[in-house]
Amino acid sequence: MRDIDFEIIVVDDGSPDGTQQVVRQLQQLYGEDRILLRARPRKLGLGTAYVHGLKHASGNFVVIMDADLSHHDMFIRKQRETGASIVTGTRYVRGGGVHGWNLMRKLTSRGANVLAQTLLWPGVSDLTGSFRLYRKSVLQDVINSCVSKGYVFQMEMIVRASRKGYHIEEVPITFVDRVYGSSKLGGSEIVEYLKGLAYLLVTT
Amino acid sequence: MKQIIKILSIFIAIAAFWISLLETSVVPRSYTWMLPIYLIMSLGCYGLLMVGVGLMRFPTCPIEAGLLQKDVAEARDFLKQRGVDVGSD
């Protein structure tokens, strides 16, 4: 990232794992203009975390990520090559993939994906991938038209962006479970997902 | 146009085609009556096939997983040397 001017914005909803202490130490090391801590008092959800973080972003492009930096250069390179407004990560193509998923998790993921592809024709292969680069004005525009919560929010963002006709490119990402913390995929998540699909069917 | 309208229009077009087949009797009626069932069955088969193929070809990334662990360990060491306490695992 030597030739790239960047800042890292950490939005933390008072997580008990000491995130904020670590971030403060990183601020000492890298400077408070590079590492920005924008904490919120309690858990307020993914969508509002995006809005909150975006308010403090000063660059032309925003990369939204769950945890690690291992993909950053691919996203930036792809954007430079194609001039895309959004570069989104996909786990479903060659070069991408998952690690540490059992058969059930893969089956659910695939089933959900086939359902969404068949019903929504979203134009991207991975709707819930949580690693994306946005042109800042585009993120602002898309975020304003989204109302969902949780990870349906990820899906709504990319579907709305696609419907609005923004130039979207994909890059393969690898998703390593242990590092991201295991996200549970139980019955209630499946119901949420189906509700999200139905909502997007009638509103986009 | 909303996505639901697009999908419904496709269904209406198919239904209209089917009804016209029924009315004109170009093919024997007993065949025509079965067509929607074949359609549903083939849709189901398509879904199962896509899930099955997708499952078989689901890419995994054991090498990247290892590299990521290495990155994490490296970053941990780097930060520790500079006095940042990132805690144990």
PDB file of C-alpha atoms in Angstrom:
ATOM      1  CA  MET A   1       0.000   0.000   0.000  1.00  0.00           C
ATOM      2  CA  ARG A   2       3.065   2.241  -0.378  1.00  0.00           C
ATOM      3  CA  ASP A   3       1.658   4.352  -3.204  1.00  0.00           C
ATOM      4  CA  ILE A   4      -1.798   4.572  -1.719  1.00  0.00           C
ATOM      5  CA  ASP A   5      -2.984   7.233   0.654  1.00  0.00           C
ATOM      6  CA  PHE A   6      -5.234   5.522   3.144  1.00  0.00           C
ATOM      7  CA  GLU A   7      -6.925   5.719   6.494  1.00  0.00           C
ATOM      8  CA  ILE A   8      -8.446   2.924   8.532  1.00  0.00           C
ATOM      9  CA  ILE A   9     -11.727   3.596  10.264  1.00  0.00           C
ATOM     10  CA  VAL A  10     -12.695   1.211  13.034  1.00  0.00           C
ATOM     11  CA  VAL A  11     -16.334   1.246  14.052  1.00  0.00           C
ATOM     12  CA  ASP A  12     -16.691  -0.581  17.335  1.00  0.00           C
ATOM     13  CA  ASP A  13     -19.957  -1.133  19.145  1.00  0.00           C
ATOM     14  CA  GLY A  14     -18.416  -1.575  22.573  1.00  0.00           C
ATOM     15  CA  SER A  15     -17.245  -5.114  21.934  1.00  0.00           C
ATOM     16  CA  PRO A  16     -15.840  -6.695  25.114  1.00  0.00           C
ATOM     17  CA  ASP A  17     -12.759  -8.200  23.438  1.00  0.00           C
ATOM     18  CA  GLY A  18     -10.526  -5.170  23.935  1.00  0.00           C
ATOM     19  CA  THR A  19     -10.796  -3.925  20.351  1.00  0.00           C
ATOM     20  CA  GLN A  20     -10.674  -0.292  21.412  1.00  0.00           C
ATOM     21  CA  GLN A  21      -7.554  -0.685  23.568  1.00  0.00           C
ATOM     22  CA  VAL A  22      -5.713  -2.312  20.666  1.00  0.00           C
ATOM     23  CA  VAL A  23      -6.872   0.388  18.259  1.00  0.00           C
ATOM     24  CA  ARG A  24      -5.661   3.133  20.628  1.00  0.00           C
ATOM     25  CA  GLN A  25      -2.255   1.493  20.776  1.00  0.00           C
ATOM     26  CA  LEU A  26      -2.188   1.305  16.977  1.00  0.00           C
ATOM     27  CA  GLN A  27      -3.023   5.007  16.861  1.00  0.00           C
ATOM     28  CA  GLN A  28       0.070   5.682  18.977  1.00  0.00           C
ATOM     29  CA  LEU A  29       2.133   3.708  16.493  1.00  0.00           C
ATOM     30  CA  TYR A  30       0.704   4.850  13.153  1.00  0.00           C
ATOM     31  CA  GLY A  31      -0.856   8.188  14.001  1.00  0.00           C
ATOM     32  CA  GLU A  32      -4.430   9.243  14.606  1.00  0.00           C
ATOM     33  CA  ASP A  33      -4.803  10.450  11.025  1.00  0.00           C
ATOM     34  CA  ARG A  34      -4.176   6.903   9.734  1.00  0.00           C
ATOM     35  CA  ILE A  35      -6.184   4.941  12.276  1.00  0.00           C
ATOM     36  CA  LEU A  36      -9.519   6.415  13.241  1.00  0.00           C
ATOM     37  CA  LEU A  37     -11.541   4.981  16.092  1.00  0.00           C
ATOM     38  CA  ARG A  38     -15.217   5.788  15.852  1.00  0.00           C
ATOM     39  CA  ALA A  39     -16.821   3.938  18.695  1.00  0.00           C
ATOM     40  CA  ARG A  40     -20.493   3.710  19.486  1.00  0.00           C
ATOM     41  CA  PRO A  41     -21.876   3.019  22.944  1.00  0.00           C
ATOM     42  CA  ARG A  42     -23.815  -0.134  22.135  1.00  0.00           C
ATOM     43  CA  LYS A  43     -24.579  -2.628  19.420  1.00  0.00           C
ATOM     44  CA  LEU A  44     -26.505  -0.769  16.730  1.00  0.00           C
ATOM     45  CA  GLY A  45     -26.239  -3.049  13.737  1.00  0.00           C
ATOM     46  CA  LEU A  46     -24.239  -3.407  10.556  1.00  0.00           C
ATOM     47  CA  GLY A  47     -26.119  -0.951   8.346  1.00  0.00           C
ATOM     48  CA  THR A  48     -25.827   1.978  10.737  1.00  0.00           C
ATOM     49  CA  ALA A  49     -22.176   1.060  11.341  1.00  0.00           C
ATOM     50  CA  TYR A  50     -21.557   1.618   7.627  1.00  0.00           C
ATOM     51  CA  VAL A  51     -23.317   4.990   7.738  1.00  0.00           C
ATOM     52  CA  HIS A  52     -21.386   5.927  10.860  1.00  0.00           C
ATOM     53  CA  GLY A  53     -18.030   4.955   9.370  1.00  0.00           C
ATOM     54  CA  LEU A  54     -18.821   6.655   6.061  1.00  0.00           C
ATOM     55  CA  LYS A  55     -19.459   9.962   7.817  1.00  0.00           C
ATOM     56  CA  HIS A  56     -15.834   9.998   8.886  1.00  0.00           C
ATOM     57  CA  ALA A  57     -14.302   8.790   5.613  1.00  0.00           C
ATOM     58  CA  SER A  58     -12.245  11.413   3.808  1.00  0.00           C
ATOM     59  CA  GLY A  59     -11.027   9.463   0.732  1.00  0.00           C
ATOM     60  CA  ASN A  60     -12.423   8.920  -2.762  1.00  0.00           C
ATOM     61  CA  PHE A  61     -12.927   5.194  -2.300  1.00  0.00           C
ATOM     62  CA  VAL A  62     -14.112   3.176   0.648  1.00  0.00           C
ATOM     63  CA  VAL A  63     -13.244  -0.468   1.260  1.00  0.00           C
ATOM     64  CA  ILE A  64     -15.590  -2.193   3.649  1.00  0.00           C
ATOM     65  CA  MET A  65     -14.267  -5.306   5.272  1.00  0.00           C
ATOM     66  CA  ASP A  66     -15.040  -7.614   8.106  1.00  0.00           C
ATOM     67  CA  ALA A  67     -11.616  -8.295   9.414  1.00  0.00           C
ATOM     68  CA  ASP A  68      -8.404  -8.765   7.549  1.00  0.00           C
ATOM     69  CA  LEU A  69      -6.429  -6.972   4.894  1.00  0.00           C
ATOM     70  CA  SER A  70      -5.246  -9.897   2.810  1.00  0.00           C
ATOM     71  CA  HIS A  71      -7.281  -8.938  -0.244  1.00  0.00           C
ATOM     72  CA  HIS A  72      -6.830  -5.184  -0.303  1.00  0.00           C
ATOM     73  CA  ASP A  73      -4.458  -4.908  -3.257  1.00  0.00           C
ATOM     74  CA  MET A  74      -6.645  -6.989  -5.585  1.00  0.00           C
ATOM     75  CA  PHE A  75      -9.617  -4.697  -5.005  1.00  0.00           C
ATOM     76  CA  ILE A  76      -7.637  -1.541  -5.615  1.00  0.00           C
ATOM     77  CA  ARG A  77      -5.885  -2.971  -8.671  1.00  0.00           C
ATOM     78  CA  LYS A  78      -9.185  -4.132 -10.172  1.00  0.00           C
ATOM     79  CA  GLN A  79     -10.713  -0.717  -9.638  1.00  0.00           C
ATOM     80  CA  ARG A  80      -7.754   0.951 -11.328  1.00  0.00           C
ATOM     81  CA  GLU A  81      -7.881  -1.432 -14.276  1.00  0.00           C
ATOM     82  CA  THR A  82     -11.599  -1.203 -14.917  1.00  0.00           C
ATOM     83  CA  GLY A  83     -12.696   2.120 -13.460  1.00  0.00           C
ATOM     84  CA  ALA A  84     -15.500   0.280 -11.660  1.00  0.00           C
ATOM     85  CA  SER A  85     -17.654   1.991  -9.061  1.00  0.00           C
ATOM     86  CA  ILE A  86     -17.847  -1.134  -6.948  1.00  0.00           C
ATOM     87  CA  VAL A  87     -15.469  -4.075  -6.655  1.00  0.00           C
ATOM     88  CA  THR A  88     -17.007  -6.945  -4.740  1.00  0.00           C
ATOM     89  CA  GLY A  89     -15.416 -10.134  -3.463  1.00  0.00           C
ATOM     90  CA  THR A  90     -16.722 -13.532  -4.478  1.00  0.00           C
ATOM     91  CA  ARG A  91     -16.059 -16.872  -2.829  1.00  0.00           C
ATOM     92  CA  TYR A  92     -17.595 -18.895  -5.632  1.00  0.00           C
ATOM     93  CA  VAL A  93     -15.065 -18.577  -8.449  1.00  0.00           C
ATOM     94  CA  ARG A  94     -11.660 -20.083  -9.167  1.00  0.00           C
ATOM     95  CA  GLY A  95      -9.042 -18.391  -7.052  1.00  0.00           C
ATOM     96  CA  GLY A  96     -11.538 -17.722  -4.288  1.00  0.00           C
ATOM     97  CA  GLY A  97     -13.000 -20.121  -1.792  1.00  0.00           C
ATOM     98  CA  VAL A  98     -13.715 -20.919   1.813  1.00  0.00           C
ATOM     99  CA  HIS A  99     -11.806 -22.699   4.525  1.00  0.00           C
ATOM    100  CA  GLY A 100     -13.104 -24.580   7.521  1.00  0.00           C
ATOM    101  CA  TRP A 101     -16.688 -25.042   6.329  1.00  0.00           C
ATOM    102  CA  ASN A 102     -18.441 -28.348   6.775  1.00  0.00           C
ATOM    103  CA  LEU A 103     -20.706 -29.906   4.173  1.00  0.00           C
ATOM    104  CA  MET A 104     -23.888 -28.521   5.762  1.00  0.00           C
ATOM    105  CA  ARG A 105     -22.562 -24.976   5.710  1.00  0.00           C
ATOM    106  CA  LYS A 106     -21.508 -25.324   2.075  1.00  0.00           C
ATOM    107  CA  LEU A 107     -24.881 -26.788   1.149  1.00  0.00           C
ATOM    108  CA  THR A 108     -26.787 -23.958   2.818  1.00  0.00           C
ATOM    109  CA  SER A 109     -24.555 -21.369   1.206  1.00  0.00           C
ATOM    110  CA  ARG A 110     -24.951 -22.908  -2.233  1.00  0.00           C
ATOM    111  CA  GLY A 111     -28.701 -23.373  -1.900  1.00  0.00           C
ATOM    112  CA  ALA A 112     -29.126 -19.781  -0.805  1.00  0.00           C
ATOM    113  CA  ASN A 113     -26.974 -18.620  -3.684  1.00  0.00           C
ATOM    114  CA  VAL A 114     -28.846 -20.605  -6.352  1.00  0.00           C
ATOM    115  CA  LEU A 115     -32.154 -19.315  -4.986  1.00  0.00           C
ATOM    116  CA  ALA A 116     -30.982 -15.711  -5.071  1.00  0.00           C
ATOM    117  CA  GLN A 117     -29.462 -16.060  -8.546  1.00  0.00           C
ATOM    118  CA  THR A 118     -32.648 -17.616  -9.928  1.00  0.00           C
ATOM    119  CA  LEU A 119     -35.006 -15.077  -8.370  1.00  0.00           C
ATOM    120  CA  LEU A 120     -33.053 -11.819  -8.372  1.00  0.00           C
ATOM    121  CA  TRP A 121     -30.660 -11.973 -11.360  1.00  0.00           C
ATOM    122  CA  PRO A 122     -28.283  -9.754  -9.411  1.00  0.00           C
ATOM    123  CA  GLY A 123     -25.403  -9.757 -11.887  1.00  0.00           C
ATOM    124  CA  VAL A 124     -22.866 -10.748  -9.241  1.00  0.00           C
ATOM    125  CA  SER A 125     -22.004 -14.265  -8.154  1.00  0.00           C
ATOM    126  CA  ASP A 126     -21.690 -13.661  -4.393  1.00  0.00           C
ATOM    127  CA  LEU A 127     -24.369 -11.522  -2.777  1.00  0.00           C
ATOM    128  CA  THR A 128     -23.332 -11.816   0.849  1.00  0.00           C
ATOM    129  CA  GLY A 129     -19.592 -11.429   0.472  1.00  0.00           C
ATOM    130  CA  SER A 130     -18.652  -8.821   3.016  1.00  0.00           C
ATOM    131  CA  PHE A 131     -15.495  -7.478   1.422  1.00  0.00           C
ATOM    132  CA  ARG A 132     -16.160  -4.664  -1.036  1.00  0.00           C
ATOM    133  CA  LEU A 133     -14.684  -1.500  -2.448  1.00  0.00           C
ATOM    134  CA  TYR A 134     -16.990   1.425  -3.265  1.00  0.00           C
ATOM    135  CA  ARG A 135     -16.533   4.800  -4.855  1.00  0.00           C
ATOM    136  CA  LYS A 136     -17.491   7.049  -1.970  1.00  0.00           C
ATOM    137  CA  SER A 137     -20.333   8.868  -3.738  1.00  0.00           C
ATOM    138  CA  VAL A 138     -21.736   5.514  -4.875  1.00  0.00           C
ATOM    139  CA  LEU A 139     -21.613   4.090  -1.370  1.00  0.00           C
ATOM    140  CA  GLN A 140     -23.414   7.168  -0.108  1.00  0.00           C
ATOM    141  CA  ASP A 141     -26.110   6.808  -2.752  1.00  0.00           C
ATOM    142  CA  VAL A 142     -26.613   3.067  -2.275  1.00  0.00           C
ATOM    143  CA  ILE A 143     -26.541   3.204   1.506  1.00  0.00           C
ATOM    144  CA  ASN A 144     -29.301   5.819   1.513  1.00  0.00           C
ATOM    145  CA  SER A 145     -31.681   3.524  -0.331  1.00  0.00           C
ATOM    146  CA  CYS A 146     -31.113   0.489   1.886  1.00  0.00           C
ATOM    147  CA  VAL A 147     -33.244  -0.344   4.888  1.00  0.00           C
ATOM    148  CA  SER A 148     -32.359  -3.963   5.787  1.00  0.00           C
ATOM    149  CA  LYS A 149     -30.400  -5.048   8.815  1.00  0.00           C
ATOM    150  CA  GLY A 150     -27.728  -7.640   9.393  1.00  0.00           C
ATOM    151  CA  TYR A 151     -26.315  -9.522   6.481  1.00  0.00           C
ATOM    152  CA  VAL A 152     -29.428  -9.044   4.349  1.00  0.00           C
ATOM    153  CA  PHE A 153     -28.054  -5.490   4.251  1.00  0.00           C
ATOM    154  CA  GLN A 154     -25.019  -6.756   2.293  1.00  0.00           C
ATOM    155  CA  MET A 155     -27.361  -8.369  -0.187  1.00  0.00           C
ATOM    156  CA  GLU A 156     -29.586  -5.302  -0.497  1.00  0.00           C
ATOM    157  CA  MET A 157     -26.572  -3.043  -1.086  1.00  0.00           C
ATOM    158  CA  ILE A 158     -25.256  -4.998  -4.046  1.00  0.00           C
ATOM    159  CA  VAL A 159     -28.680  -5.688  -5.599  1.00  0.00           C
ATOM    160  CA  ARG A 160     -29.680  -2.017  -5.422  1.00  0.00           C
ATOM    161  CA  ALA A 161     -26.305  -0.956  -6.815  1.00  0.00           C
ATOM    162  CA  SER A 162     -26.765  -3.410  -9.676  1.00  0.00           C
ATOM    163  CA  ARG A 163     -30.291  -2.130 -10.407  1.00  0.00           C
ATOM    164  CA  LYS A 164     -29.052   1.445 -10.378  1.00  0.00           C
ATOM    165  CA  GLY A 165     -26.692   0.437 -13.162  1.00  0.00           C
ATOM    166  CA  TYR A 166     -23.400   1.049 -11.404  1.00  0.00           C
ATOM    167  CA  HIS A 167     -20.321  -0.593 -12.897  1.00  0.00           C
ATOM    168  CA  ILE A 168     -19.595  -3.584 -10.650  1.00  0.00           C
ATOM    169  CA  GLU A 169     -16.566  -5.853 -10.963  1.00  0.00           C
ATOM    170  CA  GLU A 170     -15.753  -9.014  -9.034  1.00  0.00           C
ATOM    171  CA  VAL A 171     -12.534 -10.399  -7.610  1.00  0.00           C
ATOM    172  CA  PRO A 172     -12.097 -13.797  -5.973  1.00  0.00           C
ATOM    173  CA  ILE A 173     -11.697 -13.765  -2.206  1.00  0.00           C
ATOM    174  CA  THR A 174     -10.790 -16.490   0.223  1.00  0.00           C
ATOM    175  CA  PHE A 175     -12.802 -16.725   3.386  1.00  0.00           C
ATOM    176  CA  VAL A 176     -11.036 -18.348   6.307  1.00  0.00           C
ATOM    177  CA  ASP A 177     -13.494 -19.171   9.021  1.00  0.00           C
ATOM    178  CA  ARG A 178     -11.378 -19.198  12.138  1.00  0.00           C
ATOM    179  CA  VAL A 179     -10.045 -15.702  11.650  1.00  0.00           C
ATOM    180  CA  TYR A 180     -13.416 -14.118  10.995  1.00  0.00           C
ATOM    181  CA  GLY A 181     -14.993 -15.881  13.929  1.00  0.00           C
ATOM    182  CA  SER A 182     -17.601 -18.455  13.156  1.00  0.00           C
ATOM    183  CA  SER A 183     -20.900 -16.969  12.086  1.00  0.00           C
ATOM    184  CA  LYS A 184     -23.757 -19.232  12.955  1.00  0.00           C
ATOM    185  CA  LEU A 185     -26.138 -20.243  10.221  1.00  0.00           C
ATOM    186  CA  GLY A 186     -29.179 -21.502  12.063  1.00  0.00           C
ATOM    187  CA  GLY A 187     -32.894 -21.644  11.337  1.00  0.00           C
ATOM    188  CA  SER A 188     -33.546 -18.018  12.198  1.00  0.00           C
ATOM    189  CA  GLU A 189     -30.813 -16.843   9.796  1.00  0.00           C
ATOM    190  CA  ILE A 190     -32.403 -18.873   7.022  1.00  0.00           C
ATOM    191  CA  VAL A 191     -35.792 -17.291   7.744  1.00  0.00           C
ATOM    192  CA  GLU A 192     -34.161 -13.840   7.732  1.00  0.00           C
ATOM    193  CA  TYR A 193     -32.522 -14.651   4.420  1.00  0.00           C
ATOM    194  CA  LEU A 194     -35.792 -15.758   2.811  1.00  0.00           C
ATOM    195  CA  LYS A 195     -37.545 -12.644   4.108  1.00  0.00           C
ATOM    196  CA  GLY A 196     -34.732 -10.576   2.634  1.00  0.00           C
ATOM    197  CA  LEU A 197     -35.125 -12.299  -0.729  1.00  0.00           C
ATOM    198  CA  ALA A 198     -38.866 -11.669  -0.752  1.00  0.00           C
ATOM    199  CA  TYR A 199     -38.315  -8.041   0.226  1.00  0.00           C
ATOM    200  CA  LEU A 200     -35.829  -7.526  -2.605  1.00  0.00           C
ATOM    201  CA  LEU A 201     -38.166  -9.285  -5.060  1.00  0.00           C
ATOM    202  CA  VAL A 202     -40.935  -6.759  -4.489  1.00  0.00           C
ATOM    203  CA  THR A 203     -38.868  -3.605  -3.951  1.00  0.00           C
ATOM    204  CA  THR A 204     -36.074  -3.753  -6.532  1.00  0.00           C
TER     205      THR A 204
ATOM    206  CA  MET B   1     -39.702  -2.730 -13.456  1.00  0.00           C
ATOM    207  CA  LYS B   2     -39.720  -4.584 -10.157  1.00  0.00           C
ATOM    208  CA  GLN B   3     -38.152  -8.009 -10.184  1.00  0.00           C
ATOM    209  CA  ILE B   4     -41.379  -9.708  -9.080  1.00  0.00           C
ATOM    210  CA  ILE B   5     -43.182  -8.190 -12.098  1.00  0.00           C
ATOM    211  CA  LYS B   6     -40.483  -9.502 -14.450  1.00  0.00           C
ATOM    212  CA  ILE B   7     -40.791 -13.012 -13.053  1.00  0.00           C
ATOM    213  CA  LEU B   8     -44.600 -12.878 -13.084  1.00  0.00           C
ATOM    214  CA  SER B   9     -44.584 -11.708 -16.714  1.00  0.00           C
ATOM    215  CA  ILE B  10     -42.476 -14.688 -17.686  1.00  0.00           C
ATOM    216  CA  PHE B  11     -44.939 -16.965 -15.925  1.00  0.00           C
ATOM    217  CA  ILE B  12     -47.909 -15.256 -17.572  1.00  0.00           C
ATOM    218  CA  ALA B  13     -46.274 -15.610 -20.990  1.00  0.00           C
ATOM    219  CA  ILE B  14     -45.705 -19.316 -20.373  1.00  0.00           C
ATOM    220  CA  ALA B  15     -49.272 -19.730 -19.110  1.00  0.00           C
ATOM    221  CA  ALA B  16     -50.650 -17.925 -22.160  1.00  0.00           C
ATOM    222  CA  PHE B  17     -48.640 -20.185 -24.444  1.00  0.00           C
ATOM    223  CA  TRP B  18     -49.895 -23.226 -22.582  1.00  0.00           C
ATOM    224  CA  ILE B  19     -53.540 -22.123 -22.764  1.00  0.00           C
ATOM    225  CA  SER B  20     -53.210 -21.458 -26.484  1.00  0.00           C
ATOM    226  CA  LEU B  21     -51.800 -24.974 -26.889  1.00  0.00           C
ATOM    227  CA  LEU B  22     -54.783 -26.334 -24.976  1.00  0.00           C
ATOM    228  CA  GLU B  23     -57.243 -24.352 -27.084  1.00  0.00           C
ATOM    229  CA  THR B  24     -55.758 -25.092 -30.496  1.00  0.00           C
ATOM    230  CA  SER B  25     -55.031 -28.774 -29.753  1.00  0.00           C
ATOM    231  CA  VAL B  26     -51.977 -28.928 -32.046  1.00  0.00           C
ATOM    232  CA  VAL B  27     -50.664 -31.585 -29.725  1.00  0.00           C
ATOM    233  CA  PRO B  28     -53.012 -34.053 -28.027  1.00  0.00           C
ATOM    234  CA  ARG B  29     -54.666 -32.483 -24.980  1.00  0.00           C
ATOM    235  CA  SER B  30     -53.569 -35.232 -22.632  1.00  0.00           C
ATOM    236  CA  TYR B  31     -49.942 -34.249 -23.384  1.00  0.00           C
ATOM    237  CA  THR B  32     -50.605 -30.560 -22.982  1.00  0.00           C
ATOM    238  CA  TRP B  33     -52.139 -31.101 -19.547  1.00  0.00           C
ATOM    239  CA  MET B  34     -48.892 -32.666 -18.379  1.00  0.00           C
ATOM    240  CA  LEU B  35     -46.649 -29.802 -19.516  1.00  0.00           C
ATOM    241  CA  PRO B  36     -46.863 -27.671 -16.331  1.00  0.00           C
ATOM    242  CA  ILE B  37     -45.869 -30.693 -14.274  1.00  0.00           C
ATOM    243  CA  TYR B  38     -42.872 -31.264 -16.524  1.00  0.00           C
ATOM    244  CA  LEU B  39     -42.002 -27.581 -16.176  1.00  0.00           C
ATOM    245  CA  ILE B  40     -42.074 -27.726 -12.368  1.00  0.00           C
ATOM    246  CA  MET B  41     -40.076 -30.939 -12.405  1.00  0.00           C
ATOM    247  CA  SER B  42     -37.446 -29.501 -14.701  1.00  0.00           C
ATOM    248  CA  LEU B  43     -37.201 -26.340 -12.583  1.00  0.00           C
ATOM    249  CA  GLY B  44     -36.629 -28.536  -9.523  1.00  0.00           C
ATOM    250  CA  CYS B  45     -34.020 -30.578 -11.381  1.00  0.00           C
ATOM    251  CA  TYR B  46     -32.295 -27.401 -12.496  1.00  0.00           C
ATOM    252  CA  GLY B  47     -32.139 -26.162  -8.906  1.00  0.00           C
ATOM    253  CA  LEU B  48     -30.824 -29.448  -7.554  1.00  0.00           C
ATOM    254  CA  LEU B  49     -28.292 -29.697 -10.366  1.00  0.00           C
ATOM    255  CA  MET B  50     -27.013 -26.164  -9.755  1.00  0.00           C
ATOM    256  CA  VAL B  51     -26.686 -26.793  -6.011  1.00  0.00           C
ATOM    257  CA  GLY B  52     -25.022 -30.151  -6.650  1.00  0.00           C
ATOM    258  CA  VAL B  53     -22.544 -28.852  -9.195  1.00  0.00           C
ATOM    259  CA  GLY B  54     -21.849 -25.825  -7.030  1.00  0.00           C
ATOM    260  CA  LEU B  55     -21.252 -28.035  -4.013  1.00  0.00           C
ATOM    261  CA  MET B  56     -18.875 -30.293  -5.926  1.00  0.00           C
ATOM    262  CA  ARG B  57     -16.934 -27.371  -7.320  1.00  0.00           C
ATOM    263  CA  PHE B  58     -17.028 -25.244  -4.150  1.00  0.00           C
ATOM    264  CA  PRO B  59     -13.500 -23.847  -4.068  1.00  0.00           C
ATOM    265  CA  THR B  60     -11.554 -24.304  -0.852  1.00  0.00           C
ATOM    266  CA  CYS B  61      -8.375 -22.519   0.098  1.00  0.00           C
ATOM    267  CA  PRO B  62      -6.188 -24.464   2.542  1.00  0.00           C
ATOM    268  CA  ILE B  63      -3.020 -22.735   1.299  1.00  0.00           C
ATOM    269  CA  GLU B  64      -4.448 -19.255   1.794  1.00  0.00           C
ATOM    270  CA  ALA B  65      -5.678 -20.291   5.225  1.00  0.00           C
ATOM    271  CA  GLY B  66      -2.101 -21.190   6.160  1.00  0.00           C
ATOM    272  CA  LEU B  67      -0.745 -17.968   4.676  1.00  0.00           C
ATOM    273  CA  LEU B  68      -3.284 -15.961   6.613  1.00  0.00           C
ATOM    274  CA  GLN B  69      -2.246 -17.599   9.882  1.00  0.00           C
ATOM    275  CA  LYS B  70       1.334 -16.748   9.010  1.00  0.00           C
ATOM    276  CA  ASP B  71       0.357 -13.137   8.283  1.00  0.00           C
ATOM    277  CA  VAL B  72      -1.434 -12.929  11.607  1.00  0.00           C
ATOM    278  CA  ALA B  73       1.589 -14.323  13.460  1.00  0.00           C
ATOM    279  CA  GLU B  74       3.910 -11.939  11.624  1.00  0.00           C
ATOM    280  CA  ALA B  75       1.742  -8.931  12.415  1.00  0.00           C
ATOM    281  CA  ARG B  76       1.524 -10.031  16.035  1.00  0.00           C
ATOM    282  CA  ASP B  77       5.318 -10.207  16.321  1.00  0.00           C
ATOM    283  CA  PHE B  78       5.760  -6.922  14.501  1.00  0.00           C
ATOM    284  CA  LEU B  79       3.342  -5.147  16.817  1.00  0.00           C
ATOM    285  CA  LYS B  80       4.737  -6.780  19.924  1.00  0.00           C
ATOM    286  CA  GLN B  81       8.215  -5.487  19.045  1.00  0.00           C
ATOM    287  CA  ARG B  82       6.732  -2.007  18.882  1.00  0.00           C
ATOM    288  CA  GLY B  83       5.077  -2.332  22.230  1.00  0.00           C
ATOM    289  CA  VAL B  84       1.500  -2.890  21.060  1.00  0.00           C
ATOM    290  CA  ASP B  85      -0.262  -5.427  23.213  1.00  0.00           C
ATOM    291  CA  VAL B  86      -2.662  -7.274  20.936  1.00  0.00           C
ATOM    292  CA  GLY B  87      -3.410  -9.878  23.559  1.00  0.00           C
ATOM    293  CA  SER B  88      -3.132 -13.603  23.170  1.00  0.00           C
ATOM    294  CA  ASP B  89      -5.405 -15.396  20.766  1.00  0.00           C
TER     295      ASP B  89
END
